């Protein structure tokens, strides 16, 4: 029995909330459940339009998709969302240059299928915290190439520059991850408004506390805001074995 909770928060510095979340514990199309975090970018209202439109398009496409394979379903839906964002930006000058991250997951029994574009993240937390997705960001590329270490990356001035986004280019490159889940695992999807404010260890500590997932989500938001709340914060927590 799966249980989840989602919340977004504007943070302390932003005038607009450009993060958008979607949660369905029930089947949509041929997928048994669906969880999505999108963090929009673009001036004025373009970022919040991009994240909302992308998530709504993905959900609509999953609903109408005849494919059985989760990777194919997610791939097709995200590509169509990319086309949609590109089209809208061409039609409306105020939306030019908009884009959004997307991290999406579906629990298939004891397995988790994940799709990712950008620097929103998915973690699995049990005795330790593991980041499953890889950030598509300039700074993460520098870490991978050995140019800088993880500690320097946290406060790098170019931290916000992402190398992939839905809507950024005519074709979108998507990373897929397939992970086995074991009882006790908690899944976290979040935007960088959380991970830029809190170290992984702090996130793991909060999620391991004896508390409901609703309380844990609120604690994550509070902690990110207490540390500066420089961006919008989006959090989805999934307990895939809630009743076991």
Short mmCIF file of C-alpha atoms in Angstrom, two decimals:
data_model
loop_
_atom_site.label_atom_id
_atom_site.label_comp_id
_atom_site.label_asym_id
_atom_site.label_seq_id
_atom_site.Cartn_x
_atom_site.Cartn_y
_atom_site.Cartn_z
CA UNK A 1 0.00 0.00 0.00
CA UNK A 2 1.54 3.26 -1.15
CA UNK A 3 1.23 6.55 0.79
CA UNK A 4 2.47 9.93 -0.28
CA UNK A 5 2.39 13.61 0.59
CA UNK A 6 3.33 16.65 -1.49
CA UNK A 7 3.82 20.33 -0.72
CA UNK A 8 5.30 23.41 -2.39
CA UNK A 9 6.39 26.63 -0.71
CA UNK A 10 7.28 30.00 -2.25
CA UNK A 11 10.31 30.35 0.04
CA UNK A 12 11.48 33.64 1.54
CA UNK A 13 12.93 35.51 -1.44
CA UNK A 14 10.76 34.86 -4.51
CA UNK A 15 7.61 36.71 -5.56
CA UNK A 16 6.29 33.80 -7.66
CA UNK A 17 6.11 30.06 -7.04
CA UNK A 18 7.42 28.38 -10.21
CA UNK A 19 7.52 24.88 -8.70
CA UNK A 20 4.68 22.51 -9.58
CA UNK A 21 3.94 19.04 -8.22
CA UNK A 22 1.61 16.21 -9.23
CA UNK A 23 0.69 13.15 -7.18
CA UNK A 24 -1.56 10.22 -8.03
CA UNK A 25 -1.50 7.10 -5.85
CA UNK A 26 -4.08 5.58 -8.21
CA UNK A 27 -3.40 4.35 -11.76
CA UNK A 28 -3.17 6.84 -14.61
CA UNK A 29 -3.20 5.22 -18.04
CA UNK A 30 -1.08 2.09 -17.88
CA UNK A 31 0.99 3.27 -14.92
CA UNK A 32 -0.06 2.23 -11.37
CA UNK A 33 0.74 5.68 -9.86
CA UNK A 34 2.58 8.88 -10.76
CA UNK A 35 4.68 11.48 -8.94
CA UNK A 36 6.17 14.57 -10.62
CA UNK A 37 8.15 17.63 -9.52
CA UNK A 38 8.80 20.44 -12.03
CA UNK A 39 10.82 23.61 -11.34
CA UNK A 40 10.10 26.26 -13.95
CA UNK A 41 12.43 28.94 -15.23
CA UNK A 42 11.84 32.10 -17.24
CA UNK A 43 10.97 35.72 -16.62
CA UNK A 44 7.68 37.05 -15.19
CA UNK A 45 5.11 34.23 -15.29
CA UNK A 46 6.90 32.10 -17.92
CA UNK A 47 8.49 29.77 -15.37
CA UNK A 48 5.27 28.91 -13.57
CA UNK A 49 3.54 28.49 -16.93
CA UNK A 50 6.31 26.12 -18.11
CA UNK A 51 6.19 23.87 -15.04
CA UNK A 52 2.37 23.70 -14.89
CA UNK A 53 1.94 23.17 -18.65
CA UNK A 54 4.67 20.50 -18.72
CA UNK A 55 3.18 18.50 -15.84
CA UNK A 56 -0.38 18.76 -17.21
CA UNK A 57 0.82 17.65 -20.65
CA UNK A 58 2.76 14.69 -19.23
CA UNK A 59 -0.26 13.54 -17.19
CA UNK A 60 -2.61 13.90 -20.17
CA UNK A 61 -0.24 11.95 -22.45
CA UNK A 62 0.23 9.14 -19.90
CA UNK A 63 -3.56 8.85 -19.59
CA UNK A 64 -3.98 8.40 -23.34
CA UNK A 65 -0.90 6.25 -24.01
CA UNK A 66 -1.37 2.66 -25.18
CA UNK A 67 2.23 1.66 -24.47
CA UNK A 68 2.85 -0.84 -21.66
CA UNK A 69 6.55 -0.13 -21.05
CA UNK A 70 6.97 2.59 -18.36
CA UNK A 71 10.13 4.01 -19.95
CA UNK A 72 8.39 4.37 -23.32
CA UNK A 73 5.31 5.91 -21.67
CA UNK A 74 7.36 8.51 -19.76
CA UNK A 75 9.69 9.18 -22.67
CA UNK A 76 6.84 9.88 -25.08
CA UNK A 77 4.99 12.08 -22.57
CA UNK A 78 8.04 14.21 -21.73
CA UNK A 79 8.96 14.63 -25.42
CA UNK A 80 5.43 15.81 -26.24
CA UNK A 81 5.59 18.23 -23.28
CA UNK A 82 8.87 19.56 -24.68
CA UNK A 83 7.21 20.14 -28.09
CA UNK A 84 4.29 21.87 -26.37
CA UNK A 85 6.54 24.29 -24.42
CA UNK A 86 8.55 25.10 -27.57
CA UNK A 87 5.32 25.75 -29.50
CA UNK A 88 3.83 28.02 -26.80
CA UNK A 89 7.07 30.02 -26.58
CA UNK A 90 6.99 30.58 -30.36
CA UNK A 91 3.38 31.78 -30.20
CA UNK A 92 3.75 34.14 -27.23
CA UNK A 93 6.72 36.47 -26.94
CA UNK A 94 6.32 36.83 -23.16
CA UNK A 95 6.96 33.07 -22.81
CA UNK A 96 10.18 32.99 -24.87
CA UNK A 97 13.13 31.32 -23.18
CA UNK A 98 10.97 29.41 -20.69
CA UNK A 99 11.75 25.88 -19.59
CA UNK A 100 11.42 23.55 -16.66
CA UNK A 101 13.10 20.68 -14.88
CA UNK A 102 11.14 17.44 -14.53
CA UNK A 103 11.69 14.50 -12.22
CA UNK A 104 8.98 11.84 -12.46
CA UNK A 105 8.60 8.46 -10.78
CA UNK A 106 6.24 5.52 -10.72
CA UNK A 107 6.30 2.66 -8.17
CA UNK A 108 5.90 -0.71 -9.87
CA UNK A 109 5.58 -3.11 -6.93
CA UNK A 110 9.07 -3.34 -5.45
CA UNK A 111 10.62 -1.29 -8.25
CA UNK A 112 10.84 2.41 -8.94
CA UNK A 113 11.03 3.79 -12.47
CA UNK A 114 12.44 7.33 -12.62
CA UNK A 115 12.74 9.88 -15.45
CA UNK A 116 14.79 13.05 -15.07
CA UNK A 117 15.61 16.26 -16.96
CA UNK A 118 17.41 19.11 -15.15
CA UNK A 119 18.49 19.47 -11.52
CA UNK A 120 15.42 18.55 -9.50
CA UNK A 121 16.25 15.34 -7.68
CA UNK A 122 15.03 11.95 -6.52
CA UNK A 123 16.51 10.31 -3.43
CA UNK A 124 15.95 6.96 -1.71
CA UNK A 125 16.37 7.15 2.07
CA UNK A 126 16.74 4.23 4.45
CA UNK A 127 19.76 3.74 6.71
CA UNK A 128 21.52 6.19 4.39
CA UNK A 129 20.43 8.77 1.82
CA UNK A 130 21.15 8.03 -1.85
CA UNK A 131 20.73 10.52 -4.70
CA UNK A 132 19.40 8.48 -7.63
CA UNK A 133 19.17 11.18 -10.29
CA UNK A 134 22.16 13.09 -11.66
CA UNK A 135 21.93 16.86 -11.92
CA UNK A 136 22.09 18.24 -15.45
CA UNK A 137 23.95 21.36 -14.39
CA UNK A 138 27.16 23.15 -15.32
CA UNK A 139 28.56 22.72 -11.81
CA UNK A 140 27.71 18.99 -11.73
CA UNK A 141 29.51 18.57 -15.09
CA UNK A 142 32.56 20.25 -13.49
CA UNK A 143 32.37 17.83 -10.53
CA UNK A 144 32.11 14.85 -12.91
CA UNK A 145 35.14 16.06 -14.90
CA UNK A 146 37.10 16.43 -11.66
CA UNK A 147 37.35 20.23 -12.00
CA UNK A 148 35.88 20.94 -8.56
CA UNK A 149 34.79 18.87 -5.56
CA UNK A 150 31.29 18.47 -4.11
CA UNK A 151 31.95 20.98 -1.31
CA UNK A 152 32.99 23.72 -3.75
CA UNK A 153 30.02 22.89 -5.98
CA UNK A 154 27.52 23.71 -3.23
CA UNK A 155 28.38 27.42 -3.20
CA UNK A 156 29.58 27.88 -6.77
CA UNK A 157 28.35 31.15 -8.41
CA UNK A 158 27.18 29.23 -11.52
CA UNK A 159 25.17 26.74 -9.45
CA UNK A 160 21.86 27.74 -11.10
CA UNK A 161 22.96 27.10 -14.69
CA UNK A 162 21.33 23.89 -15.91
CA UNK A 163 22.45 22.03 -19.02
CA UNK A 164 19.14 20.32 -19.80
CA UNK A 165 15.54 21.46 -19.43
CA UNK A 166 12.16 20.67 -20.94
CA UNK A 167 11.55 23.43 -23.51
CA UNK A 168 15.20 24.49 -23.84
CA UNK A 169 15.91 22.79 -27.18
CA UNK A 170 13.90 21.12 -29.96
CA UNK A 171 14.81 17.65 -28.67
CA UNK A 172 14.99 16.74 -25.00
CA UNK A 173 17.44 14.20 -23.56
CA UNK A 174 15.98 12.22 -20.65
CA UNK A 175 17.80 10.12 -18.05
CA UNK A 176 16.07 6.95 -16.81
CA UNK A 177 16.78 5.03 -13.60
CA UNK A 178 15.37 1.70 -12.44
CA UNK A 179 15.75 1.03 -8.70
CA UNK A 180 14.70 -1.82 -6.44
CA UNK A 181 12.82 -0.74 -3.29
CA UNK A 182 12.99 -2.57 0.03
CA UNK A 183 10.72 -2.16 3.09
CA UNK A 184 11.74 0.91 5.06
CA UNK A 185 12.69 2.88 1.93
CA UNK A 186 11.34 6.41 1.70
CA UNK A 187 11.39 8.13 -1.71
CA UNK A 188 11.88 11.89 -1.97
CA UNK A 189 11.34 14.02 -5.08
CA UNK A 190 12.32 17.67 -4.67
CA UNK A 191 13.36 20.88 -6.40
CA UNK A 192 16.73 22.57 -5.86
CA UNK A 193 15.03 25.01 -3.49
CA UNK A 194 15.39 22.20 -0.94
CA UNK A 195 18.78 20.76 -1.90
CA UNK A 196 20.53 24.15 -2.19
CA UNK A 197 19.43 25.00 1.35
CA UNK A 198 20.01 21.64 3.08
CA UNK A 199 22.87 19.12 3.00
CA UNK A 200 21.90 15.56 2.06
CA UNK A 201 22.70 14.38 5.61
CA UNK A 202 20.23 16.89 7.08
CA UNK A 203 17.52 15.78 4.61
CA UNK A 204 18.19 12.15 5.52
CA UNK A 205 18.07 12.90 9.24
CA UNK A 206 14.65 14.58 8.96
CA UNK A 207 13.26 11.75 6.84
CA UNK A 208 14.46 9.10 9.31
CA UNK A 209 12.66 10.74 12.25
CA UNK A 210 9.70 9.00 13.86
CA UNK A 211 6.97 11.19 12.37
CA UNK A 212 4.27 11.08 9.71
CA UNK A 213 5.29 11.83 6.11
CA UNK A 214 3.17 15.00 6.34
CA UNK A 215 5.20 16.18 9.35
CA UNK A 216 8.48 15.25 7.65
CA UNK A 217 7.54 17.25 4.54
CA UNK A 218 6.70 20.32 6.64
CA UNK A 219 9.96 19.95 8.56
CA UNK A 220 11.93 19.91 5.31
CA UNK A 221 10.18 23.11 4.14
CA UNK A 222 10.77 24.80 7.52
CA UNK A 223 14.45 23.80 7.57
CA UNK A 224 15.02 25.10 4.02
CA UNK A 225 13.36 28.41 4.92
CA UNK A 226 15.31 28.64 8.19
CA UNK A 227 18.51 28.28 6.15
CA UNK A 228 17.59 31.21 3.90
CA UNK A 229 14.70 29.99 1.70
CA UNK A 230 16.32 31.53 -1.37
CA UNK A 231 14.10 29.67 -3.85
CA UNK A 232 10.72 27.96 -4.19
CA UNK A 233 10.67 24.56 -2.49
CA UNK A 234 8.85 21.47 -3.76
CA UNK A 235 8.72 18.17 -1.89
CA UNK A 236 7.02 14.82 -2.56
CA UNK A 237 7.56 12.03 -0.02
CA UNK A 238 6.52 8.47 -0.89
CA UNK A 239 6.27 5.55 1.52
CA UNK A 240 5.96 2.61 -0.86
CA UNK A 241 5.43 0.06 1.94
CA UNK A 242 3.14 2.07 4.23
CA UNK A 243 0.97 -0.86 5.34
CA UNK A 244 3.57 -3.64 5.31
#
